[in-house]
Coordinates of C-alpha atoms in Angstrom, one line a residue:
X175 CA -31.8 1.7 91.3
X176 CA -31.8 -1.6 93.2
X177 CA -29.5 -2.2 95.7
X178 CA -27.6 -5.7 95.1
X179 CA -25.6 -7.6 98.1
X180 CA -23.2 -9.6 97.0
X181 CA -22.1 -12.9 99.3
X182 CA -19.8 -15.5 100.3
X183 CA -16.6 -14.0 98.2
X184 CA -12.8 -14.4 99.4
X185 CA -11.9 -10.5 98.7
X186 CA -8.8 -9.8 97.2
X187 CA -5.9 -7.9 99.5
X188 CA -8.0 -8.1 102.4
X189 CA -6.4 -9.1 105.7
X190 CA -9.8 -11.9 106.8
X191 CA -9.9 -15.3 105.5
X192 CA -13.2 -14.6 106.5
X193 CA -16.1 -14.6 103.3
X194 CA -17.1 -11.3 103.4
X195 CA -19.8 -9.1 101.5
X196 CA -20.3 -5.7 99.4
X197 CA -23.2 -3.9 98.8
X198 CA -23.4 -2.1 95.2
X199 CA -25.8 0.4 94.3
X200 CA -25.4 2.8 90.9
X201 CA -22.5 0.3 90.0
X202 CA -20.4 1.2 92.5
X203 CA -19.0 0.0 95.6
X204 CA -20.9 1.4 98.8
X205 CA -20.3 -0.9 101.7
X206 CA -17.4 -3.5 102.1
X207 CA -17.8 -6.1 105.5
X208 CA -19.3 -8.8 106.9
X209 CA -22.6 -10.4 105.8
X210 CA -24.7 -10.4 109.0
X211 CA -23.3 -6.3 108.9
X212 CA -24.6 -5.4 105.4
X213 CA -27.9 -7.2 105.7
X214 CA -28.4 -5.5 109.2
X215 CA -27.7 -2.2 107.3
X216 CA -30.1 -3.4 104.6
X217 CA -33.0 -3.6 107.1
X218 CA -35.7 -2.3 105.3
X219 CA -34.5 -2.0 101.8
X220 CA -35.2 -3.6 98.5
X221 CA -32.3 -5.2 97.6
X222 CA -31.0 -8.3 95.7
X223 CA -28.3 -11.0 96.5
X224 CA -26.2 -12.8 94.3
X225 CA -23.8 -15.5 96.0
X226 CA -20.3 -16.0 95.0
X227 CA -20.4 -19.6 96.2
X228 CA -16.6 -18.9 97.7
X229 CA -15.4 -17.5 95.1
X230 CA -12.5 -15.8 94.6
X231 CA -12.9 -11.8 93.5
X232 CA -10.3 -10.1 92.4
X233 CA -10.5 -6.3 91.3
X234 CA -12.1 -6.5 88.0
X235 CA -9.3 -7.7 85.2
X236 CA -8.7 -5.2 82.5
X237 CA -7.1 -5.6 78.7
X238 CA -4.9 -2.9 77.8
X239 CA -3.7 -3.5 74.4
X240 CA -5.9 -5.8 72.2
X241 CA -7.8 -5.9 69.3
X242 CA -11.9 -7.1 69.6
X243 CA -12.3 -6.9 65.7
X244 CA -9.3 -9.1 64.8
X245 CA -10.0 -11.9 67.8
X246 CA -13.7 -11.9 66.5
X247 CA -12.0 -13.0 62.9
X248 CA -9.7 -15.3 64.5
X249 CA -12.6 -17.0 65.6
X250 CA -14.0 -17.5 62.7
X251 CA -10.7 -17.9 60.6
X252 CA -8.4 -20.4 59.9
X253 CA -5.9 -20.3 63.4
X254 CA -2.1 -21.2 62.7
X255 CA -1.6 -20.5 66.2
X256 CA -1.2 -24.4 66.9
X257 CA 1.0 -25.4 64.2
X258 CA 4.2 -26.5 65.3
X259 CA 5.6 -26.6 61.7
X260 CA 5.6 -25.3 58.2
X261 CA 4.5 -28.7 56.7
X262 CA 1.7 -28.5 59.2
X263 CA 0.7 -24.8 58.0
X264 CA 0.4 -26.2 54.7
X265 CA -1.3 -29.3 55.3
X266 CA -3.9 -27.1 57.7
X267 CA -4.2 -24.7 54.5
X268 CA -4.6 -27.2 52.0
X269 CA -7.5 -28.8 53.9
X270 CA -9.2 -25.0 53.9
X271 CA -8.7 -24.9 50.4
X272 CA -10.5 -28.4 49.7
X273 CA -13.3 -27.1 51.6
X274 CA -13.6 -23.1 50.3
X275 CA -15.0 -22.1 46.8
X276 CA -13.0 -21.9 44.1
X277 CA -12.5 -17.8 43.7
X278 CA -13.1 -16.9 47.3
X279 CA -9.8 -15.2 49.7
X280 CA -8.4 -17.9 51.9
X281 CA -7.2 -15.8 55.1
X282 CA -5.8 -17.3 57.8
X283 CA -3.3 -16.2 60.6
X284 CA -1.2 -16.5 63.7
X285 CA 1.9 -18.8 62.0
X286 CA 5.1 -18.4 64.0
X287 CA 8.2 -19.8 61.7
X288 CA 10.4 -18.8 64.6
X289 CA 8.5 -21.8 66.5
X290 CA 9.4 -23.9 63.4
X291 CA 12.0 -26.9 63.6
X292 CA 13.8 -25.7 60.4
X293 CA 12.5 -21.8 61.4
X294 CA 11.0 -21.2 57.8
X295 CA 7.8 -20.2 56.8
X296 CA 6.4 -21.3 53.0
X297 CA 7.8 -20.2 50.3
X298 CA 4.8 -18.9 47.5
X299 CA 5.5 -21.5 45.1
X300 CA 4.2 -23.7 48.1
X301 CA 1.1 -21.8 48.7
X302 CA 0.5 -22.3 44.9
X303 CA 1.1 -25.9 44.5
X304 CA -1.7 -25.9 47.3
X305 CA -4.0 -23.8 45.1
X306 CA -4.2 -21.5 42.3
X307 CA -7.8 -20.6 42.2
X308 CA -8.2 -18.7 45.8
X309 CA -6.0 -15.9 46.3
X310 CA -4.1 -16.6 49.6
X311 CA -3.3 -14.1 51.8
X312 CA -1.8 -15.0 55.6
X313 CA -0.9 -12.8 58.8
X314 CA 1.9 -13.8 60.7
X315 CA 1.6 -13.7 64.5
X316 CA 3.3 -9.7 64.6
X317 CA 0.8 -8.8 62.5
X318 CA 3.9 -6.7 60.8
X319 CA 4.7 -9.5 58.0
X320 CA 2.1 -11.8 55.8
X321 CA 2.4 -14.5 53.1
X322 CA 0.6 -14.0 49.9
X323 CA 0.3 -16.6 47.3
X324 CA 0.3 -15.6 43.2
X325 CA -3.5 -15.4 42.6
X326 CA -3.2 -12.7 45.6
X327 CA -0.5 -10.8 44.4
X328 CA -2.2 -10.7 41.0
X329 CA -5.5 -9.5 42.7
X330 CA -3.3 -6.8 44.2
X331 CA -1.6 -5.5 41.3
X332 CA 2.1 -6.8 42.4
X333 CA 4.3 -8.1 40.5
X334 CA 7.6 -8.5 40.3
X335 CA 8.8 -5.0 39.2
X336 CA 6.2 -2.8 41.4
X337 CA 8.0 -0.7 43.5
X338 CA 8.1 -1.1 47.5
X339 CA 5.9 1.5 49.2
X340 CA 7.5 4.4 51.6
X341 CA 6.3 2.0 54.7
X342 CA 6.6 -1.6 53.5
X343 CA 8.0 -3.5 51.0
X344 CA 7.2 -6.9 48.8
X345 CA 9.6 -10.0 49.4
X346 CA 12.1 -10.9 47.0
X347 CA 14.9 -13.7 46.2
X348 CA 18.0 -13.4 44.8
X349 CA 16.6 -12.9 41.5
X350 CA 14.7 -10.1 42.1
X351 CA 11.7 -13.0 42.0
X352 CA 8.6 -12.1 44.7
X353 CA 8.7 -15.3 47.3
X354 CA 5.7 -14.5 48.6
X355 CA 6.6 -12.1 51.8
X356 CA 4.8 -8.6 51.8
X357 CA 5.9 -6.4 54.9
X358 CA 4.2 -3.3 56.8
X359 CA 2.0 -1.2 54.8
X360 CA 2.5 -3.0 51.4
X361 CA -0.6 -5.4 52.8
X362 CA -2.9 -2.0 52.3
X363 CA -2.7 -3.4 48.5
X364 CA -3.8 -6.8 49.3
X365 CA -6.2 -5.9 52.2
X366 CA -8.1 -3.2 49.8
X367 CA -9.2 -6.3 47.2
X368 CA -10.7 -8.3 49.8
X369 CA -13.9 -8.4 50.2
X370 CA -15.5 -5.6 52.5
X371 CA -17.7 -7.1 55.8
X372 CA -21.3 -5.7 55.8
X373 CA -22.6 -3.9 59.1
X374 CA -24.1 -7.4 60.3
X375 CA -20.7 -9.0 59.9
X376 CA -18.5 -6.4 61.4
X377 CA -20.7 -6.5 64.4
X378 CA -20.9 -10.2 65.0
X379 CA -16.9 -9.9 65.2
X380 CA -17.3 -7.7 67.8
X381 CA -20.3 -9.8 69.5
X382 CA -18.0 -12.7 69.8
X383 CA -15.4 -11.2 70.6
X384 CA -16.6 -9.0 73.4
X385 CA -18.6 -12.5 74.8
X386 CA -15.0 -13.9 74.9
X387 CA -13.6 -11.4 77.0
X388 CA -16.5 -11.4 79.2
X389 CA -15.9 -15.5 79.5
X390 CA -12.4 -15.4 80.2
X391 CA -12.8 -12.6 83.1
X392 CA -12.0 -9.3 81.5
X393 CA -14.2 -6.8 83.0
X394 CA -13.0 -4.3 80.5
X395 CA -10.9 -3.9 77.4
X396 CA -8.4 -0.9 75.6
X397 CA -8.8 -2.2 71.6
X398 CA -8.1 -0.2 68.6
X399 CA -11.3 -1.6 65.6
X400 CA -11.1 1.2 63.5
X401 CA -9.6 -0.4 60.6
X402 CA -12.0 -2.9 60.7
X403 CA -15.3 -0.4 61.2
X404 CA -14.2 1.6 58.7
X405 CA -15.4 5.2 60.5
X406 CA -16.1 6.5 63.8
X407 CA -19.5 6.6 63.8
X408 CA -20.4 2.9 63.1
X409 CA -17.7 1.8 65.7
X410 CA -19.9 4.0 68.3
X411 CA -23.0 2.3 67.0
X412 CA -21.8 -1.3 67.0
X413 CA -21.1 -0.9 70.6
X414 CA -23.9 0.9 71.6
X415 CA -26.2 -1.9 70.2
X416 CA -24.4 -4.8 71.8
X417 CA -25.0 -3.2 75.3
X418 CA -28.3 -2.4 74.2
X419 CA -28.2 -6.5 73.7
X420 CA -27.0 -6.9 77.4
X421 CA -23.2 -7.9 76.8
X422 CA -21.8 -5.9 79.7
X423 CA -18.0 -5.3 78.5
X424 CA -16.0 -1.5 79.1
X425 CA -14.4 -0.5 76.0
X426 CA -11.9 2.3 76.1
X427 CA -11.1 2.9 72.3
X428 CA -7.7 4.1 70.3
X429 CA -8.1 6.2 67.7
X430 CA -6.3 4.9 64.8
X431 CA -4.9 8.3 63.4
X432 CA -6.4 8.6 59.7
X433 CA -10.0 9.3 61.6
X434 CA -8.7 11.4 63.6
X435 CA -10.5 14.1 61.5
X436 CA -14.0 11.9 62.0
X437 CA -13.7 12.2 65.7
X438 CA -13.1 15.6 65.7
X439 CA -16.4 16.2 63.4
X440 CA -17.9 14.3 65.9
X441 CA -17.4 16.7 68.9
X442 CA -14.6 13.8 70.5
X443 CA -11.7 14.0 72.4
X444 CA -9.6 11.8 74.6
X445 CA -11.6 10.8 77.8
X446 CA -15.0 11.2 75.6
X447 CA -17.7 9.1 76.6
X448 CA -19.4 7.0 79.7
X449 CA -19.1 4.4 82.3
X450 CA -19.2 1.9 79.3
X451 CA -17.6 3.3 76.6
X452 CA -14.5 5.9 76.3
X453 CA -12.3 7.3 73.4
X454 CA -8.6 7.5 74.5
X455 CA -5.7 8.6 72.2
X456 CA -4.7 8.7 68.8
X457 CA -3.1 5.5 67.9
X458 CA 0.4 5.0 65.3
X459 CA 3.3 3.1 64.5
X460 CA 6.6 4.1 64.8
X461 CA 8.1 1.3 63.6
X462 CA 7.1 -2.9 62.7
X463 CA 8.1 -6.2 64.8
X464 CA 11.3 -8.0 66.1
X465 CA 9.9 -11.4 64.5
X466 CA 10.0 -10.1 60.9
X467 CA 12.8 -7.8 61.2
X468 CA 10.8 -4.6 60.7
X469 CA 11.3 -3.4 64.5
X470 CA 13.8 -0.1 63.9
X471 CA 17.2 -0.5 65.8
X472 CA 19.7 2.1 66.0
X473 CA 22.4 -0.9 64.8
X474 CA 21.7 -3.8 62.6
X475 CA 20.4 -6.9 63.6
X476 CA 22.6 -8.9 65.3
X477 CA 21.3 -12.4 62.9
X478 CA 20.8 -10.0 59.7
X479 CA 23.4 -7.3 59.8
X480 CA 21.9 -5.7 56.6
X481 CA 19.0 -4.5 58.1
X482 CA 18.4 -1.8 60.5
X483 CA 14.4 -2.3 60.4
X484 CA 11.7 0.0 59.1
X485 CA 10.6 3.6 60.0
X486 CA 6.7 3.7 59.4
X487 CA 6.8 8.0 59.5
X488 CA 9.9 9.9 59.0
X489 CA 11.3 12.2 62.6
X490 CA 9.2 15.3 60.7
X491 CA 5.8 12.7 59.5
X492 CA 5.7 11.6 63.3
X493 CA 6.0 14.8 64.9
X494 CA 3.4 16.1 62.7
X495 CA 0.6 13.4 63.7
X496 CA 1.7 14.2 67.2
X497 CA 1.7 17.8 67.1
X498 CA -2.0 16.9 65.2
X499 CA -3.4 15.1 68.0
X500 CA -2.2 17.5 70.6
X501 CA -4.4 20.1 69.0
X502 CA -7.2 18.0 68.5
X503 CA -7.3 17.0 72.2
X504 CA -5.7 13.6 72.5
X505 CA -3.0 12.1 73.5
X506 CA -0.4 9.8 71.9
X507 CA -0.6 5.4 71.6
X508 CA 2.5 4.9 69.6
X509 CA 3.8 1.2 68.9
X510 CA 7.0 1.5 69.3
X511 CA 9.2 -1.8 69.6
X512 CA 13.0 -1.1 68.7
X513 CA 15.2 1.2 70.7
X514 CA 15.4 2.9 67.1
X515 CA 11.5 3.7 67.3
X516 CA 11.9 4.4 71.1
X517 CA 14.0 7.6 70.2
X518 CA 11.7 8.9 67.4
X519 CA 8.8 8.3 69.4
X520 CA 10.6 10.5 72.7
X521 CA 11.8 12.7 70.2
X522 CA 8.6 13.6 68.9
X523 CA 6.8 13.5 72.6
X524 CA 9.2 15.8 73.9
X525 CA 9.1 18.3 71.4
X526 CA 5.0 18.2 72.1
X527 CA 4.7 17.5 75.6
X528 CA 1.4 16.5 77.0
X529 CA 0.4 18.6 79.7
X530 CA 0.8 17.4 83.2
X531 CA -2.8 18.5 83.9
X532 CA -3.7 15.7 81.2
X533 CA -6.4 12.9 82.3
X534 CA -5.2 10.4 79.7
X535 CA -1.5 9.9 79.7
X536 CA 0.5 9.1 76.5
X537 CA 0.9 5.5 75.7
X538 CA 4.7 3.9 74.7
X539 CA 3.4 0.8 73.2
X540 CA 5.0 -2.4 73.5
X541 CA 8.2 -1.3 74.2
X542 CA 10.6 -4.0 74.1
X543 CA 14.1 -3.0 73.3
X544 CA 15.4 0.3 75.3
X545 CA 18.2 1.2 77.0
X546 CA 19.2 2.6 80.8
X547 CA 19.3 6.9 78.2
X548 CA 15.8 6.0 76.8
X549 CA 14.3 4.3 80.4
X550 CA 15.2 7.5 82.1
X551 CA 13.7 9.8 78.7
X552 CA 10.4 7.9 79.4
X553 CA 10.2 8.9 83.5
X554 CA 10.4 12.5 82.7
X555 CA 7.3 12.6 80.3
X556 CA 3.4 11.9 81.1
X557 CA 3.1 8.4 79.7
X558 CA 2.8 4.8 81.0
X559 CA 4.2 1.6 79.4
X560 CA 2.1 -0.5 77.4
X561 CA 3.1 -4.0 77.7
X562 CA 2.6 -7.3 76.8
X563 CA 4.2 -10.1 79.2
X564 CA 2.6 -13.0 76.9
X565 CA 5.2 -11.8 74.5
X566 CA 8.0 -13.1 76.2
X567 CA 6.4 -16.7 75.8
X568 CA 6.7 -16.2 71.6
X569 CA 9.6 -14.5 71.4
X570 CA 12.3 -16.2 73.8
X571 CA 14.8 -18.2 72.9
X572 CA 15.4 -16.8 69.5
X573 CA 14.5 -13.2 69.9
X574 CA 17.5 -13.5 71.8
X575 CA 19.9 -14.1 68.6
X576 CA 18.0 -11.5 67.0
X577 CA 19.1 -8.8 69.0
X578 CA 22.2 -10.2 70.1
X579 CA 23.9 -10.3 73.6
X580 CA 24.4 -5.9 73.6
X581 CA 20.6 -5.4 73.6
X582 CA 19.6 -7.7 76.8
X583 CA 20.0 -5.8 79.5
X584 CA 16.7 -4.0 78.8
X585 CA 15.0 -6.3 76.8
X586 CA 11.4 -6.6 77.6
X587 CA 12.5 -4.8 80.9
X588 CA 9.5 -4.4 82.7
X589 CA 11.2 -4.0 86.0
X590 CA 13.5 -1.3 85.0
X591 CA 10.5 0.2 84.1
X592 CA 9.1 -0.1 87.0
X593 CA 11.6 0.8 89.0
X594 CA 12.1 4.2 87.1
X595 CA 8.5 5.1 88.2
X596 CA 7.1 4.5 84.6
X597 CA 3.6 3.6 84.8
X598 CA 2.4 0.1 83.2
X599 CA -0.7 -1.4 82.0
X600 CA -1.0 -5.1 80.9
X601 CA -2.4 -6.4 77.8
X602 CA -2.3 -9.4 75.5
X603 CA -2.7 -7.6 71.6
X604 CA -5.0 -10.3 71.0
X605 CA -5.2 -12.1 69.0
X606 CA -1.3 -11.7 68.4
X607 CA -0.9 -13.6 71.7
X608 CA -4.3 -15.3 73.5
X609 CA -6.8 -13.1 75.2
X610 CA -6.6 -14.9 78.3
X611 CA -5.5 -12.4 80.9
X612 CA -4.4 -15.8 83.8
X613 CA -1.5 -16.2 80.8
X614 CA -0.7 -12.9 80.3
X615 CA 0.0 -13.1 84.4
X616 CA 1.3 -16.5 84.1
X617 CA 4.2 -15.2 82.0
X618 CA 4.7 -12.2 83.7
X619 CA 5.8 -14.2 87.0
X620 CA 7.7 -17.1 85.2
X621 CA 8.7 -15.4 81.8
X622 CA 8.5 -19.1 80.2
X623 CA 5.9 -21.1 78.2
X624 CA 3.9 -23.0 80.5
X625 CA 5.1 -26.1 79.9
X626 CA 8.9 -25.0 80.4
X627 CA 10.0 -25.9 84.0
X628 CA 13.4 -23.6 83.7
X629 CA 13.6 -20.3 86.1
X630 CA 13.0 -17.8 83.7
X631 CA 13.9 -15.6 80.7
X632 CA 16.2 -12.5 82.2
X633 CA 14.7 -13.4 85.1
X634 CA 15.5 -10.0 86.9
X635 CA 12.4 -8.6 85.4
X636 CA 10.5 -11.3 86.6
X637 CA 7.4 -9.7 88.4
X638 CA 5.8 -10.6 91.8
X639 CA 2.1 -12.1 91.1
X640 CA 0.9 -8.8 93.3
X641 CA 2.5 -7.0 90.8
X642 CA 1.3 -8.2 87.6
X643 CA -2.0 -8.3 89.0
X644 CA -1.9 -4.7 89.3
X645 CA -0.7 -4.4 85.5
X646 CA -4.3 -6.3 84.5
X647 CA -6.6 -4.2 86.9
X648 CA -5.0 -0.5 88.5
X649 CA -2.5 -0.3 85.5
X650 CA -5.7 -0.3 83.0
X651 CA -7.5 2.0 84.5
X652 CA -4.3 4.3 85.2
X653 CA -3.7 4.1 81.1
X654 CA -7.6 4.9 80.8
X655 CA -7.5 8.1 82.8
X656 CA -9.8 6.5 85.7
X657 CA -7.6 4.7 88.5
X658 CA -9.9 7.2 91.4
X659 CA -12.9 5.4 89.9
X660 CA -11.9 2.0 89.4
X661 CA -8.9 -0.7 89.5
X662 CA -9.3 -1.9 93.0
X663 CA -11.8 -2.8 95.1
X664 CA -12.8 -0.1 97.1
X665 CA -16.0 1.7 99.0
X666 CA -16.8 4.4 96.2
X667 CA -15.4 2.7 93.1
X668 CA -16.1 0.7 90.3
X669 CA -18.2 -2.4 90.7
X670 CA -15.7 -4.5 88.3
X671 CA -15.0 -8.0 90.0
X672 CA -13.6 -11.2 88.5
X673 CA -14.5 -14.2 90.4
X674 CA -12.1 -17.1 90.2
X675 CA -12.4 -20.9 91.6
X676 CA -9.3 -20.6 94.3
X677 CA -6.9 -17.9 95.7
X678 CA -4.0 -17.4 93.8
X679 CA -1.5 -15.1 95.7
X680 CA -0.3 -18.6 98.0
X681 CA 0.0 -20.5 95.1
X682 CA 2.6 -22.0 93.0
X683 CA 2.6 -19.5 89.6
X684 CA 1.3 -22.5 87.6
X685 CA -2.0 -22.6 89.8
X686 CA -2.9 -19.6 87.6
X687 CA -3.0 -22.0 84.7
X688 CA -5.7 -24.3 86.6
X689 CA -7.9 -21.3 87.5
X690 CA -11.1 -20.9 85.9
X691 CA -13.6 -17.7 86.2
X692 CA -16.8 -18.6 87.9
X693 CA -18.4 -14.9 87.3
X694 CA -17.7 -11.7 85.5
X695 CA -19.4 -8.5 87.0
X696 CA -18.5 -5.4 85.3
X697 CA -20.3 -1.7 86.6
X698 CA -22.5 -4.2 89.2
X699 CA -24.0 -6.2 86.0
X700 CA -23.5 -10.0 86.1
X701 CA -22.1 -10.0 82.6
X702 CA -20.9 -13.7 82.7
X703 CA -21.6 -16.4 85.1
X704 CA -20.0 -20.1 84.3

């Protein structure tokens, strides 16, 4: 294969302000140094050169947690995510209705009500005075919680006196009225009457979505489809296509757990699969989000002392679809948010531990309410922490009256983790929160919204910008199985680079915010140039 010299590049961590030069051959690092070096050893070769133009390369950024078939629909759906209040929700929905055909499913998502002035989200008898001829059926940003008008519900089969399922539940008044709410896995009923995407579609989602990541400087993402694919097999072919098509993205793929049987069929296990494409573990939830109250705390709510949350499997259901992946060869990605969750999830990992000798380590998802019992629980088993620092930019101030004052101390406590010698990968859960990984670093250095100028949410677990780099590039490839082949940029690893307009480690933290990616390279392929 052709040997490519790539030139003129600031190189992340190295002690030269000097533009320096690596030769990659196979897609992998062979040679790191000086220009006039390389080409001398070049003398006589074939080779190519592509010029970084004093660019900035950093080790090639990596999303851990997202989801490429849900930000492929975002792009094409209608995007609360800018409303900044329930009258502009409806007004946004009521110009999509003008403009849809009577009949058709109005989806939308990404609406916050906690970002709200008067913190409420519509009530149905809103969504219907906007329209009774589409069934209306919206995702809040948790993706835990949605908002159905009548037309859906009727489409569904709800009404009033249909009984909550085990793992969700229908909203109600004081009347025993539906208001429009639907929680957990009482959406399957709503999501099963929609109309199914053909092949075609399904892979267009993927298409854009994978040419987003590629834009925004994500040499690689960890995503979790299958709901949207519908089966193994055509998740495998979609993605074999697009890089048959050229779009150069490393997938690393969660196995949602009702095809765990498929993969199995299929010859699969965790760490299946090539430079491009890899399974990893089984994927579940333990329990559902702080934003809808369906995360499971072992007390009430602090703003809704009713409610302790929502189990999604019972101790015995869990342990069962661990003990189930165990034997099938993967490990465990469990969502897990509340400190209730946390102890069913350890529970359940410690009574089927992964063996040391594993590749793929478990995955705690999310993990944002714990204490110093559940911290130290976590060190003790193979896993790494699977966070989300964009989270912090949603969910502060009010998460914070949600909880209540008891519950901070190790509230999205990724220092603590840290410190305990917990593993962590970074990830957005795009399109929950945006796929750009320069926010997802932003907030992990400020913990504020970017237009805050205050020091900080809890700002103990604030993290150096050294260290949150390392969550978007070593920590992925640590969760993937692969930090001796890639993460860093090394002679003999991964040819993953993202290439950014100025240096960023001297900088103010907002600098991140004015940074724009001038190349993406991924396995020594130019996948996006600006």
């Amino acid at each position: 294969m052709t040997k490519t010299l790539y030139i003129n590049g600031h190189l992340y961590g190295r002690a030269t302000d000097e533009l320096e030069a690596i030769v990659v051959q196979d897609g992998k690092i062979e040679a790191i140094g000086g220009q006039k070096e390389l080409k001398l050893q070049l003398s006589g070769q074939h080779y190519e050169i592509v010029d970084w133009q004093g660019g900035h390369v950093l080790p090639g950024l990596v999303d851990s947690h997202m989801h490429l078939s849900m930000h492929g629909m975002k792009l094409s759906m209608l995007d609360f995510s800018a409303a900044s209040s329930r009258q502009e929700m409806l007004y946004m929905l009521r110009r999509k209705a003008e403009t849809t055909s009577s009949g058709e499913w109005i989806l939308g998502l990404n609406w916050n009500e906690n970002a709200f002035p008067d913190r409420m989200a519509p009530h149905i008898s809103e969504l219907d005075e906007i329209t009774s001829t589409h069934p209306v059926f919206l995702t809040r940003t948790c993706f835990h919680a949605f908002l159905a008008n009548t037309e859906a519900f009727r489409r569904a089969g709800v009404h009033k006196d249909t009984p909550d399922p085990a793992s969700g539940s229908f909203g109600r008044d004081e009347y025993g009225e539906l208001n429009g709410w639907v929680y957990e896995e009482a959406s399957f009923l709503f999501q099963k009457v929609q109309p199914e995407p053909d092949y075609e579609s399904k892979k267009q989602m993927i298409r854009q979505a994978s040419q987003d990541a590629l834009r925004l400087g994500l040499t690689g993402v960890h995503t979790e489809d299958l709901r949207l694919h519908g089966s193994v097999e055509t998740m495998l072919r979609i993605h074999r296509e697009l890089l048959e098509e050229g779009i150069a993205l490393r997938t690393h793929h969660l196995l949602y757990h009702p095809f765990l049987e498929e993969a199995v069929g299929l010859g699969l296990h965790g760490g299946s699969g090539d430079e491009w494409l890899k399974m990893g573990s089984v994927k579940l939830f333990v329990d559902g989000a702080i934003g809808g109250r369906t995360a499971l705390l072992r007390e009430p709510y602090h703003d809704a002392t009713q409610t302790v949350g929502m189990a999604i499997h019972s101790a015995d259901g869990l342990e069962q679809l661990v003990a189930a992946a165990r034997q099938a060869g993967f490990p465990i990605a469990a969502h897990a948010i509340g400190d209730g969750a946390a102890d069913l999830l350890l529970t359940a990992l410690e009574k089927h531990r992964l063996p040391a000798t594993s590749m793929l380590p478990d995955r705690f998802i999310h993990a944002q309410v714990l204490d110093s019992g559940l911290v130290e629980r976590m060190s003790e088993l193979h896993l790494i922490a699977d966070i989300q620092p964009r989270f912090v930019v949603s969910d502060f101030p009010w998460v914070l009256e949600r909880v209540g004052p008891h519950r901070t101390e190790f509230l999205y406590a990724w220092r603590k983790l840290m410190q305990a010698g917990i593993p962590c990968a970074g990830g957005s859960d795009a399109p929950i929160e945006p796929l750009d990984p320069l926010l997802g670093l932003h907030a992990a250095v400020t913990r504020r919204k970017p237009e805050e100028s205050h020091e900080g949410y809890i700002t103990e677990e604030k993290l150096s910008l050294s260290e949150a780099l390392l969550l978007f590039s070593k920590g992925g490839a640590v969760a993937a199985g692969e930090a001796e082949e890639r993460g860093i940029i090394q002679q003999g690893y991964r040819a993953d680079f993202t290439v950014l307009d100025r240096e960023l480690l001297h900088e103010t933290p907002d600098e991140l915010l004015k940074a724009r990616v001038q190349m993406t390279i991924v396995n020594g392929v130019m996948a996006y140039q600006a």
